[in-house]
Amino acid sequence: MAQLAETYACVPSTERGRGILISGDSKSNSILYCNGRSVIIRYLDRPLEVQVYGEHAYPATVARYSPNGEWIASADVSGTVRIWGTRNEFVLKKEFRVLSGRIDDLQWSPDGQRIVASGDGKGKSVVRAFMWDSGTNVGDFDGHSRRVLSCAFKPTRPFRIVTCGEDFLVNFYEGPPFKFKLSHRDHSNFVNCVRFSPDGSKFISVGSDKKGIIYDAKTGDIIGELSSEDGHKGSIYAVSWSPDSKQVLTVSADKSAKIWEISEDNIGKVKKTLTCPGSGGVDDMLVGCLWQNNHIVTVSLGGTIFLYSASDLDKAPLSLSGHMKNVSSLALLKNEPKVILSSSYDGLIVKWLRGTGYYGKLERKVISQIKCLAVVEEEIVSSGFDNKLWRVSLQGDQCGDAECIDIGNQPKDLSLALLSPDLALVSIDTGVILLRGAKVVSTIDLGFTVTACVIAPNGTEAIVGGQDGKLHVYSITGDTLNEEAVLEKHRGAITVIRYSPDVSMFASADANREAIIWDCASREVKLKNMLYHTARINCLAWSPSSSMVATGSLDTCVIIYEVDKPASSRVTIKGAHLGGVYGLVFADEHSLVSSGEDACIRVWTVTPQ
């Protein structure tokens, strides 16, 4: 049996120069955001509790709870809106094709009967309002000529809808059925977000011209604005009202969030500026915000979520971060068994602590892309897409000096001899390269296309897998490789080879969905018929006692085999990661950590059958 113990969630997908709209439910105190095709539900008071909805066929853009908190409407880049239940396995209520292009914002009416969605489309249809159960149109939305970035529904009767977009316009509609009433062109740049106050008396629009304008909710007339004194110095990307409708929260490209007090005469004055506790790089620009109950949430361009307490603004925020892209490598630190390191190809290395989740980022002095990652006691070795190999020393939470070795070819796989870690084997298209420390000692052309390699912990043997599915076993003497045997059993290109911790066996897997366990001494097959995946196997891991092997595949499943039992008595975790599993490692005898395309990391408790 395998049970999900913990999920370390991904962060929201962000885009430079655009705001993201996160939303939440004040009753359950959860927030919603999107990453790739997934919609993530996170609970603000329980950061380790995460639910993921992965039924969209295209990247999701925005999701919102219905007023009663029972349903969620989520939209994607194809213009589809899916309405699904928050309980019992996210049952799908309806799916509608609303626009012909990407949907940027959607909002429920306060009675939960209608939904308005806005975005990009062909022709005139950039905004649509429809009944949530039948999809019939409730109104005609003329007046926009470009992409509509945000829309809002007045939370009290009489109903109104307001929209804003890239044509600098803020449009006001009355209904239902909704008809165009009036339009304001007081912004001089993109209008990024528009929101009604919770009491339904006014609404505010903010834009890339650093302005915020306040309007009367019933008539649509301008009644005030955010004062320019101590205002934002960059585009304002998002705005959120306080629950009592007396204050607003804005976030901007100037890397700050501001809380504004809205006076009786509707002029907003800055009450507090929240600066982002980061390094001050581009990634610290703030692109999303939400004020929910006593929580103030801001999201940076790098994806980090900051949680402030609204009643105690001087308290340092809690930051929740993680990966935004496919997590391709996982590693454990021997001297800190509870710490998990994960890396994604954009060069981010994150530390996770079992039981608490996010534990910080490893800041390297030079950020380089990462394809393969290997970790020993005091050192991280990584290779990217630029023919370079990096050896970075680890000093507690910080990375020390980095040595860069140019090996002249694109590295495909990387393996360290664990007992003498200055010895490394790197495979390239035509052969392998042996490194000692930061020096290339030999480049060996093997005469076949290499796809995977591994070096024994004591550095005396290497196994190299080829495109043709053959495993070549070499002994290493000095700086040369001598071929000892060729093992033929695989029917596809070898994707991964791993020695067992006790070095009595090794396991190999191929692109034709098969894995095999071999005996090291006799080089005979120890366990065969491991053919239960339906697509390429990306990764495999041994348990510390060498009794179990787990394989992860593009088919989203993780399968755990016991070495002493036939392959048919396996344990399968279906749908472990949306889009495929790319990283696997056993944290201890009964905990398996997996990572994948969905940028999440999951810890499973494994109990043998």
Coordinates of C-alpha atoms in Angstrom, one line a residue:
M1 CA 0.0 0.0 0.0
A2 CA 1.1 3.6 -0.6
Q3 CA -0.6 6.5 1.1
L4 CA -0.1 10.2 0.4
A5 CA 1.5 11.7 3.5
E6 CA 2.5 15.2 2.4
T7 CA 2.3 17.5 -0.6
Y8 CA 4.6 20.4 -1.2
A9 CA 2.7 22.6 -3.6
C10 CA 3.9 24.4 -6.6
V11 CA 3.7 28.2 -6.8
P12 CA 1.4 30.2 -9.1
S13 CA 2.4 30.5 -12.7
T14 CA 3.4 34.1 -13.3
E15 CA 4.2 36.1 -16.4
R16 CA 6.4 39.3 -16.6
G17 CA 4.4 42.4 -17.1
R18 CA 1.0 40.8 -16.2
G19 CA -0.9 40.5 -12.9
I20 CA -2.3 37.3 -11.7
L21 CA -5.7 37.0 -10.0
I22 CA -5.8 34.8 -7.0
S23 CA -9.0 34.3 -5.1
G24 CA -10.2 32.5 -2.0
D25 CA -13.0 31.4 0.2
S26 CA -13.3 33.2 3.5
K27 CA -15.3 30.4 5.2
S28 CA -12.7 27.6 4.7
N29 CA -9.9 30.2 4.6
S30 CA -8.4 28.7 1.5
I31 CA -6.9 30.3 -1.6
L32 CA -7.0 29.3 -5.3
Y33 CA -4.4 29.7 -7.9
C34 CA -3.3 28.1 -11.1
N35 CA 0.0 26.5 -12.3
G36 CA 0.1 24.8 -15.7
R37 CA -3.0 22.6 -16.1
S38 CA -3.6 22.4 -12.3
V39 CA -5.8 24.4 -10.0
I40 CA -4.3 24.5 -6.5
I41 CA -6.4 24.8 -3.3
R42 CA -4.3 25.8 -0.3
Y43 CA -5.4 26.5 3.3
L44 CA -3.8 29.6 4.8
D45 CA -3.8 28.2 8.3
R46 CA -2.6 24.7 7.3
P47 CA 0.1 25.3 4.6
L48 CA 0.9 21.5 4.2
E49 CA -2.7 20.8 3.2
V50 CA -3.0 21.1 -0.5
Q51 CA -5.6 19.9 -3.0
V52 CA -4.9 19.8 -6.8
Y53 CA -7.5 19.8 -9.5
G54 CA -6.0 18.6 -12.8
E55 CA -8.8 18.0 -15.3
H56 CA -8.2 21.0 -17.6
A57 CA -6.9 20.1 -21.0
Y58 CA -5.1 23.4 -21.4
P59 CA -3.1 25.6 -19.0
A60 CA -5.6 27.1 -16.4
T61 CA -5.6 30.8 -15.9
V62 CA -8.1 31.7 -13.1
A63 CA -10.4 30.0 -10.6
R64 CA -13.0 31.3 -8.2
Y65 CA -15.3 29.9 -5.5
S66 CA -19.0 30.3 -5.8
P67 CA -20.6 32.5 -3.1
N68 CA -21.7 29.5 -1.0
G69 CA -18.3 27.9 -1.3
E70 CA -19.7 24.6 -2.7
W71 CA -18.5 25.1 -6.4
I72 CA -15.4 26.3 -8.1
A73 CA -15.4 27.8 -11.6
S74 CA -12.0 27.6 -13.3
A75 CA -11.0 28.8 -16.8
D76 CA -8.1 28.1 -19.2
V77 CA -6.3 29.5 -22.2
S78 CA -8.7 27.8 -24.7
G79 CA -11.7 29.8 -23.4
T80 CA -13.3 26.9 -21.5
V81 CA -14.9 27.2 -18.1
R82 CA -15.3 24.1 -15.9
I83 CA -17.6 24.2 -12.9
W84 CA -16.8 21.5 -10.3
G85 CA -17.7 20.6 -6.7
T86 CA -15.2 21.4 -3.9
R87 CA -16.1 18.1 -2.2
N88 CA -16.1 14.3 -3.1
E89 CA -13.5 14.0 -5.8
F90 CA -14.2 17.3 -7.5
V91 CA -17.3 16.1 -9.4
L92 CA -17.8 18.1 -12.7
K93 CA -21.0 20.0 -12.9
K94 CA -20.7 21.7 -16.3
E95 CA -18.2 22.6 -18.9
F96 CA -18.7 25.6 -21.3
R97 CA -16.7 27.0 -24.1
V98 CA -17.2 30.7 -23.3
L99 CA -14.7 32.7 -25.4
S100 CA -12.6 31.9 -28.4
G101 CA -9.3 32.8 -26.7
R102 CA -7.7 32.9 -23.3
I103 CA -9.9 33.8 -20.2
D104 CA -8.2 36.3 -17.9
D105 CA -10.8 36.8 -15.2
L106 CA -14.2 35.4 -14.1
Q107 CA -16.6 36.3 -11.3
W108 CA -19.8 34.8 -9.9
S109 CA -22.9 36.8 -9.2
P110 CA -23.7 37.1 -5.5
D111 CA -26.7 34.7 -5.9
G112 CA -24.4 32.1 -7.5
Q113 CA -26.6 31.9 -10.6
R114 CA -24.6 33.8 -13.2
I115 CA -20.9 33.9 -14.2
V116 CA -19.1 36.7 -16.1
A117 CA -15.9 35.9 -17.9
S118 CA -13.5 38.2 -19.8
G119 CA -10.3 37.7 -21.8
D120 CA -9.1 37.5 -25.3
G121 CA -11.2 36.5 -28.3
K122 CA -11.8 36.9 -31.9
G123 CA -14.3 39.6 -33.0
K124 CA -16.4 41.3 -30.4
S125 CA -16.7 38.5 -27.8
V126 CA -14.2 39.4 -25.2
V127 CA -16.7 39.4 -22.3
R128 CA -19.6 37.0 -21.7
A129 CA -22.1 36.5 -18.9
F130 CA -24.0 33.3 -18.7
M131 CA -26.2 31.2 -16.4
W132 CA -24.0 28.8 -14.4
D133 CA -26.3 25.7 -15.1
S134 CA -27.3 26.1 -18.7
G135 CA -24.7 28.4 -20.2
T136 CA -27.3 30.7 -21.8
N137 CA -26.1 34.3 -22.4
V138 CA -27.5 37.0 -20.1
G139 CA -26.6 40.2 -21.9
D140 CA -24.7 41.9 -24.6
F141 CA -21.2 43.3 -23.9
D142 CA -20.2 45.8 -26.5
G143 CA -17.6 48.5 -26.1
H144 CA -14.2 46.8 -25.8
S145 CA -11.8 46.5 -28.7
R146 CA -8.9 44.7 -27.1
R147 CA -8.2 42.0 -24.5
V148 CA -10.3 42.5 -21.3
L149 CA -8.0 41.8 -18.3
S150 CA -10.5 41.9 -15.5
C151 CA -14.3 41.9 -14.8
A152 CA -16.3 42.2 -11.6
F153 CA -19.9 41.6 -10.5
K154 CA -21.6 44.0 -8.0
P155 CA -22.1 42.0 -4.8
T156 CA -25.5 43.5 -4.0
R157 CA -28.7 44.2 -6.0
P158 CA -29.2 46.0 -8.4
F159 CA -26.7 43.9 -10.3
R160 CA -24.0 45.7 -12.3
I161 CA -21.0 44.4 -14.2
V162 CA -17.8 46.3 -14.7
T163 CA -14.9 45.4 -17.1
C164 CA -11.5 46.8 -17.9
G165 CA -8.7 46.0 -20.3
E166 CA -5.9 46.8 -22.7
D167 CA -7.9 49.5 -24.5
F168 CA -7.5 51.7 -21.4
L169 CA -11.3 51.6 -20.9
V170 CA -13.4 50.9 -17.8
N171 CA -16.9 49.8 -19.0
F172 CA -20.1 49.7 -16.9
Y173 CA -23.1 47.5 -17.7
E174 CA -26.5 47.3 -16.0
G175 CA -28.9 44.3 -16.1
P176 CA -29.7 41.5 -16.2
P177 CA -29.9 41.1 -19.2
F178 CA -26.8 43.3 -19.2
K179 CA -26.5 46.3 -21.5
F180 CA -23.8 48.8 -22.0
K181 CA -24.4 51.9 -19.8
L182 CA -21.2 54.0 -19.9
S183 CA -17.5 54.0 -20.4
H184 CA -14.5 55.8 -18.7
R185 CA -11.2 56.5 -20.4
D186 CA -9.4 58.1 -17.4
H187 CA -6.5 55.6 -17.4
S188 CA -3.6 56.3 -19.7
N189 CA -2.4 52.7 -19.9
F190 CA -3.6 49.1 -19.5
V191 CA -6.3 48.8 -16.8
N192 CA -5.2 45.6 -15.0
C193 CA -7.8 44.9 -12.3
V194 CA -11.2 46.1 -11.2
R195 CA -13.0 45.2 -8.0
F196 CA -16.3 46.1 -6.2
S197 CA -16.1 46.7 -2.5
P198 CA -17.8 43.9 -0.4
D199 CA -20.6 46.3 0.8
G200 CA -21.4 47.0 -2.9
S201 CA -21.2 50.8 -2.6
K202 CA -18.2 51.5 -4.8
F203 CA -15.6 49.9 -7.1
I204 CA -11.9 50.6 -7.9
S205 CA -9.8 50.2 -11.0
V206 CA -6.0 50.1 -11.1
G207 CA -3.7 50.2 -14.1
S208 CA -0.2 50.3 -15.5
D209 CA -0.3 54.1 -15.4
K210 CA 0.2 53.8 -11.5
K211 CA -3.3 55.2 -10.9
G212 CA -6.2 53.9 -8.9
I213 CA -9.7 55.4 -9.5
I214 CA -12.8 54.9 -7.3
Y215 CA -16.3 54.9 -8.8
D216 CA -19.9 54.8 -7.5
A217 CA -21.1 51.3 -7.8
K218 CA -24.7 52.2 -8.7
T219 CA -24.2 54.9 -11.3
G220 CA -20.7 54.2 -12.5
D221 CA -19.6 57.8 -11.9
I222 CA -16.0 58.7 -10.8
I223 CA -16.1 59.7 -7.1
G224 CA -12.4 59.6 -6.0
E225 CA -9.0 58.2 -6.5
L226 CA -5.9 56.9 -4.7
S227 CA -3.7 59.9 -3.8
S228 CA -0.4 60.2 -5.8
E229 CA 1.4 61.2 -2.6
D230 CA 3.6 58.2 -1.6
G231 CA 2.0 56.3 -4.4
H232 CA 3.3 53.4 -6.4
K233 CA 6.3 54.0 -8.7
G234 CA 5.5 51.1 -11.1
S235 CA 2.5 49.5 -12.8
I236 CA -0.3 48.4 -10.3
Y237 CA -1.2 44.8 -11.2
A238 CA -3.9 43.9 -8.7
V239 CA -6.2 45.3 -6.0
S240 CA -8.2 43.7 -3.2
W241 CA -10.7 45.3 -0.7
S242 CA -10.6 44.7 3.0
P243 CA -13.7 42.8 4.4
D244 CA -15.1 46.1 5.9
S245 CA -14.8 48.0 2.6
K246 CA -12.8 50.8 4.3
Q247 CA -9.3 49.9 3.0
V248 CA -7.8 48.5 -0.2
L249 CA -4.6 46.6 -0.9
T250 CA -2.6 47.1 -4.1
V251 CA 0.5 45.4 -5.4
S252 CA 2.9 46.8 -8.0
A253 CA 6.0 46.3 -10.2
D254 CA 7.9 48.6 -7.8
K255 CA 8.2 45.5 -5.5
S256 CA 5.9 46.9 -2.8
A257 CA 2.3 46.4 -1.6
K258 CA 0.4 49.3 -0.2
I259 CA -2.6 49.5 2.1
W260 CA -4.8 52.5 1.5
E261 CA -7.3 54.0 3.9
I262 CA -10.4 55.2 1.8
S263 CA -11.8 58.3 3.5
E264 CA -15.4 59.6 3.5
D265 CA -14.7 61.8 0.5
N266 CA -13.3 58.7 -1.3
I267 CA -9.7 59.7 -1.4
G268 CA -7.2 56.9 -0.7
K269 CA -4.3 57.6 1.5
V270 CA -1.4 55.2 2.1
K271 CA -1.7 53.7 5.5
K272 CA 1.2 51.2 5.3
T273 CA 3.7 50.1 2.7
L274 CA 4.7 46.5 2.8
T275 CA 8.1 45.8 1.1
C276 CA 9.0 42.4 -0.1
P277 CA 11.8 40.7 2.0
G278 CA 13.8 39.6 -1.0
S279 CA 17.0 40.3 -2.8
G280 CA 15.5 43.2 -4.9
G281 CA 15.7 41.4 -8.2
V282 CA 13.1 41.2 -10.9
D283 CA 11.6 38.2 -9.2
D284 CA 10.5 40.4 -6.3
M285 CA 8.0 42.4 -8.3
L286 CA 4.6 41.8 -6.8
V287 CA 1.9 40.6 -9.3
G288 CA -1.1 39.3 -7.2
C289 CA -2.8 40.1 -3.9
L290 CA -5.8 39.1 -1.8
W291 CA -7.2 40.4 1.5
Q292 CA -9.1 37.6 3.2
N293 CA -10.4 37.6 6.8
N294 CA -7.3 38.6 8.8
H295 CA -4.8 37.4 6.1
I296 CA -3.1 39.7 3.6
V297 CA -1.7 37.6 0.7
T298 CA 0.8 38.9 -1.9
V299 CA 2.4 37.0 -4.7
S300 CA 5.7 37.9 -6.3
L301 CA 6.8 37.3 -9.9
G302 CA 9.1 34.5 -8.7
G303 CA 5.9 32.8 -7.4
T304 CA 6.6 33.3 -3.6
I305 CA 3.4 33.8 -1.6
F306 CA 3.8 36.2 1.4
L307 CA 1.2 35.9 4.2
Y308 CA 0.8 39.0 6.5
S309 CA -1.5 39.4 9.4
A310 CA -3.9 42.3 8.8
S311 CA -4.1 43.1 12.5
D312 CA -0.3 43.1 13.1
L313 CA 1.3 44.5 9.9
D314 CA 4.7 45.0 11.5
K315 CA 5.1 41.2 12.0
A316 CA 7.4 39.6 9.4
P317 CA 5.4 37.7 6.8
L318 CA 5.3 34.0 6.4
S319 CA 6.7 33.1 3.0
L320 CA 5.6 30.0 1.1
S321 CA 7.5 29.2 -2.0
G322 CA 8.4 26.3 -4.3
H323 CA 8.8 25.4 -7.9
M324 CA 7.0 26.9 -10.9
K325 CA 8.3 24.5 -13.5
N326 CA 8.9 20.7 -13.9
V327 CA 10.8 19.3 -10.9
S328 CA 13.3 17.0 -12.6
S329 CA 15.7 16.0 -9.8
L330 CA 15.4 15.1 -6.1
A331 CA 18.2 14.4 -3.7
L332 CA 18.7 13.8 0.0
L333 CA 21.4 15.1 2.3
K334 CA 23.0 12.3 4.2
N335 CA 23.8 14.4 7.3
E336 CA 20.3 15.9 7.5
P337 CA 17.9 13.0 6.8
K338 CA 14.8 15.1 7.0
V339 CA 15.9 17.6 4.3
I340 CA 14.9 17.0 0.7
L341 CA 16.5 19.0 -2.1
S342 CA 14.7 19.5 -5.4
S343 CA 15.7 21.2 -8.6
S344 CA 13.8 22.4 -11.7
Y345 CA 15.4 23.2 -15.1
D346 CA 15.1 26.9 -14.6
G347 CA 17.9 26.6 -12.1
L348 CA 16.0 26.8 -8.8
I349 CA 17.1 24.5 -5.9
V350 CA 14.6 24.3 -3.0
K351 CA 15.1 22.8 0.4
W352 CA 12.1 21.0 2.0
L353 CA 11.9 19.8 5.5
R354 CA 9.6 16.8 6.1
G355 CA 6.8 17.7 8.4
T356 CA 7.0 21.5 7.8
G357 CA 7.3 21.9 4.0
Y358 CA 9.2 24.8 2.4
Y359 CA 12.5 25.4 4.1
G360 CA 14.2 27.9 1.9
K361 CA 15.9 28.2 -1.5
L362 CA 19.6 27.4 -2.0
E363 CA 21.0 30.7 -3.4
R364 CA 23.8 29.9 -5.8
K365 CA 26.2 32.7 -6.8
V366 CA 25.7 31.9 -10.5
I367 CA 22.2 30.8 -11.5
S368 CA 22.5 28.2 -14.3
Q369 CA 20.0 25.9 -15.7
I370 CA 19.8 22.4 -14.3
K371 CA 19.3 19.1 -16.2
C372 CA 20.9 16.7 -13.8
L373 CA 21.7 17.1 -10.1
A374 CA 23.7 14.9 -7.7
V375 CA 24.4 15.7 -4.1
V376 CA 27.0 14.3 -1.7
E377 CA 27.8 15.4 1.9
E378 CA 29.2 18.9 1.3
E379 CA 28.8 19.4 -2.5
I380 CA 26.2 19.8 -5.2
V381 CA 27.1 18.7 -8.7
S382 CA 24.8 19.9 -11.5
S383 CA 24.8 20.0 -15.3
G384 CA 22.7 22.1 -17.6
F385 CA 22.2 22.7 -21.2
D386 CA 25.3 24.8 -21.9
N387 CA 28.1 22.1 -21.9
K388 CA 29.1 23.0 -18.4
L389 CA 29.3 21.1 -15.2
W390 CA 29.1 22.9 -11.9
R391 CA 30.5 21.8 -8.5
V392 CA 29.1 23.9 -5.7
S393 CA 30.2 23.5 -2.1
L394 CA 27.5 23.5 0.5
Q395 CA 28.0 25.3 3.8
G396 CA 24.9 24.8 5.9
D397 CA 22.1 26.8 4.2
Q398 CA 24.4 28.6 1.8
C399 CA 26.2 27.6 -1.3
G400 CA 29.9 28.4 -1.2
D401 CA 32.2 28.7 -4.2
A402 CA 31.3 27.2 -7.5
E403 CA 33.7 25.5 -9.9
C404 CA 32.7 25.4 -13.5
I405 CA 34.0 22.7 -15.8
D406 CA 33.4 23.1 -19.6
I407 CA 33.3 19.6 -21.0
G408 CA 32.7 20.6 -24.6
N409 CA 29.6 18.5 -25.1
Q410 CA 26.0 18.5 -23.9
P411 CA 25.9 16.3 -20.7
K412 CA 23.1 13.7 -20.8
D413 CA 23.5 11.9 -17.5
L414 CA 25.7 12.5 -14.4
S415 CA 26.8 10.0 -11.8
L416 CA 29.1 10.3 -8.7
A417 CA 31.2 7.6 -7.0
L418 CA 29.7 8.1 -3.6
L419 CA 32.7 6.8 -1.6
S420 CA 35.1 9.0 -3.5
P421 CA 32.9 11.8 -4.7
D422 CA 35.6 13.7 -6.5
L423 CA 35.3 11.0 -9.2
A424 CA 32.3 11.7 -11.6
L425 CA 31.1 10.0 -14.7
V426 CA 29.2 12.2 -17.3
S427 CA 27.7 10.7 -20.4
I428 CA 27.5 12.7 -23.7
D429 CA 26.1 11.6 -27.0
T430 CA 29.1 9.8 -28.2
G431 CA 30.6 8.3 -25.0
V432 CA 31.5 9.2 -21.5
I433 CA 33.8 11.7 -19.7
L434 CA 35.6 10.9 -16.4
L435 CA 36.2 13.8 -14.0
R436 CA 38.3 13.9 -10.9
G437 CA 37.5 17.1 -9.0
A438 CA 37.3 19.9 -11.5
K439 CA 39.5 18.3 -14.0
V440 CA 38.5 16.2 -17.1
V441 CA 40.8 13.2 -16.9
S442 CA 39.6 11.3 -20.0
T443 CA 37.0 11.6 -22.7
I444 CA 36.2 8.2 -24.1
D445 CA 34.4 7.6 -27.4
L446 CA 32.4 4.4 -27.0
G447 CA 31.3 4.0 -30.6
F448 CA 27.5 4.0 -29.8
T449 CA 24.9 6.6 -28.8
V450 CA 24.9 6.8 -25.0
T451 CA 21.7 7.7 -23.2
A452 CA 22.4 6.8 -19.5
C453 CA 25.3 6.0 -17.2
V454 CA 26.1 5.1 -13.6
I455 CA 29.4 4.7 -11.7
A456 CA 29.8 2.2 -8.8
P457 CA 30.1 3.8 -5.3
N458 CA 33.8 2.7 -5.0
G459 CA 34.6 4.0 -8.5
T460 CA 35.8 0.7 -10.0
E461 CA 32.9 -0.1 -12.3
A462 CA 30.7 1.8 -14.7
I463 CA 27.5 0.8 -16.5
V464 CA 26.6 2.7 -19.7
G465 CA 23.2 2.3 -21.5
G466 CA 22.7 3.0 -25.1
Q467 CA 20.1 4.1 -27.6
D468 CA 20.0 0.5 -28.8
G469 CA 18.8 -0.8 -25.4
K470 CA 22.1 -2.6 -24.6
L471 CA 23.9 -2.2 -21.2
H472 CA 27.7 -2.1 -21.4
V473 CA 29.5 -3.0 -18.2
Y474 CA 33.0 -1.5 -17.8
S475 CA 35.7 -1.8 -15.3
I476 CA 37.6 1.4 -14.4
T477 CA 41.4 1.1 -14.1
G478 CA 43.1 4.4 -13.7
D479 CA 41.5 6.7 -16.2
T480 CA 40.5 4.1 -18.8
L481 CA 37.4 1.9 -19.2
N482 CA 37.6 -1.8 -20.2
E483 CA 34.5 -3.4 -21.4
E484 CA 33.6 -6.5 -19.3
A485 CA 30.2 -7.5 -20.6
V486 CA 27.2 -6.4 -22.8
L487 CA 23.8 -7.2 -21.3
E488 CA 20.9 -7.4 -23.8
K489 CA 17.3 -7.6 -22.6
H490 CA 15.8 -4.1 -23.1
R491 CA 13.8 -3.3 -26.2
G492 CA 14.1 0.5 -26.0
A493 CA 16.7 3.2 -25.3
I494 CA 18.0 3.0 -21.7
T495 CA 16.7 6.0 -19.7
V496 CA 18.1 5.4 -16.2
I497 CA 20.5 2.9 -14.3
R498 CA 20.9 2.8 -10.6
Y499 CA 23.0 0.6 -8.2
S500 CA 21.3 -0.7 -5.1
P501 CA 22.7 0.8 -1.8
D502 CA 24.4 -2.5 -0.9
V503 CA 25.9 -2.7 -4.4
S504 CA 24.7 -6.3 -4.9
M505 CA 22.3 -5.4 -7.7
F506 CA 21.5 -2.7 -10.1
A507 CA 18.3 -1.7 -11.9
S508 CA 17.8 -0.3 -15.3
A509 CA 14.8 1.1 -17.2
D510 CA 14.1 2.0 -20.8
A511 CA 11.9 4.2 -23.0
N512 CA 9.8 1.2 -23.9
R513 CA 8.3 1.2 -20.4
E514 CA 10.2 -1.8 -19.0
A515 CA 12.5 -2.0 -15.9
I516 CA 14.8 -4.9 -15.0
I517 CA 16.8 -5.7 -11.8
W518 CA 20.1 -7.4 -12.4
D519 CA 22.5 -9.3 -10.0
C520 CA 25.9 -7.5 -9.9
A521 CA 28.2 -10.5 -9.5
S522 CA 26.6 -12.9 -12.0
R523 CA 25.1 -10.2 -14.2
E524 CA 22.0 -12.3 -14.5
V525 CA 18.4 -11.0 -14.5
K526 CA 17.1 -11.0 -10.9
L527 CA 13.6 -9.6 -11.5
K528 CA 11.9 -9.4 -14.9
N529 CA 8.5 -8.7 -16.3
M530 CA 8.4 -5.2 -14.7
L531 CA 6.3 -4.1 -17.6
Y532 CA 3.4 -2.3 -15.9
H533 CA 3.9 1.3 -17.1
T534 CA 2.2 2.5 -20.3
A535 CA 4.9 5.0 -21.3
R536 CA 8.6 5.9 -21.0
I537 CA 10.2 5.3 -17.5
N538 CA 11.9 8.6 -16.4
C539 CA 13.4 7.7 -13.0
L540 CA 13.9 4.9 -10.5
A541 CA 14.9 4.7 -6.9
W542 CA 16.1 2.0 -4.4
S543 CA 15.0 1.8 -0.8
P544 CA 17.8 2.1 1.7
S545 CA 17.8 -1.7 2.5
S546 CA 17.9 -2.6 -1.2
S547 CA 14.6 -4.5 -0.8
M548 CA 12.4 -2.3 -3.0
V549 CA 12.6 -0.5 -6.3
A550 CA 10.3 2.3 -7.4
T551 CA 9.9 3.5 -11.0
G552 CA 8.3 6.7 -12.2
S553 CA 7.0 7.3 -15.7
L554 CA 5.6 9.7 -18.2
D555 CA 2.2 7.9 -17.7
T556 CA 1.9 9.8 -14.3
C557 CA 2.2 6.6 -12.2
V558 CA 4.8 5.4 -9.7
I559 CA 5.1 1.6 -9.3
I560 CA 6.9 0.0 -6.3
Y561 CA 8.3 -3.5 -6.7
E562 CA 9.7 -5.8 -4.0
V563 CA 12.9 -7.5 -5.2
D564 CA 12.1 -10.9 -3.6
K565 CA 8.6 -11.1 -4.9
P566 CA 7.3 -11.5 -8.5
A567 CA 6.7 -8.2 -10.4
S568 CA 3.0 -8.9 -10.4
S569 CA 2.7 -8.2 -6.6
R570 CA 3.5 -4.6 -7.1
V571 CA 2.1 -1.4 -5.6
T572 CA 0.9 1.2 -8.0
I573 CA 0.3 4.9 -7.3
K574 CA -1.9 6.1 -10.1
G575 CA -1.8 9.8 -11.1
A576 CA 1.0 10.6 -8.8
H577 CA 1.9 13.7 -10.9
L578 CA -0.1 15.3 -13.7
G579 CA 2.1 15.3 -16.8
G580 CA 4.5 12.6 -15.7
V581 CA 6.9 11.7 -12.8
Y582 CA 10.5 12.9 -13.2
G583 CA 12.1 12.5 -9.8
L584 CA 12.1 9.7 -7.2
V585 CA 14.0 9.1 -4.0
F586 CA 13.4 7.0 -0.8
A587 CA 13.7 9.2 2.3
D588 CA 13.7 6.2 4.5
E589 CA 12.5 2.5 4.3
H590 CA 8.8 3.5 4.3
S591 CA 8.8 7.0 2.7
L592 CA 9.1 7.6 -1.0
V593 CA 9.4 11.2 -2.4
S594 CA 8.3 11.9 -5.9
S595 CA 8.2 15.0 -8.1
G596 CA 7.0 15.7 -11.6
E597 CA 5.8 17.9 -14.4
D598 CA 3.2 19.5 -12.2
A599 CA 6.0 21.2 -10.1
C600 CA 4.7 19.5 -6.9
I601 CA 6.6 17.2 -4.6
R602 CA 4.7 14.4 -2.8
V603 CA 5.8 12.2 0.1
W604 CA 4.2 8.7 0.1
T605 CA 4.1 6.2 3.0
V606 CA 4.9 2.8 1.6
T607 CA 3.9 -0.4 3.4
P608 CA 4.9 -3.7 1.7
Q609 CA 2.1 -6.0 0.8

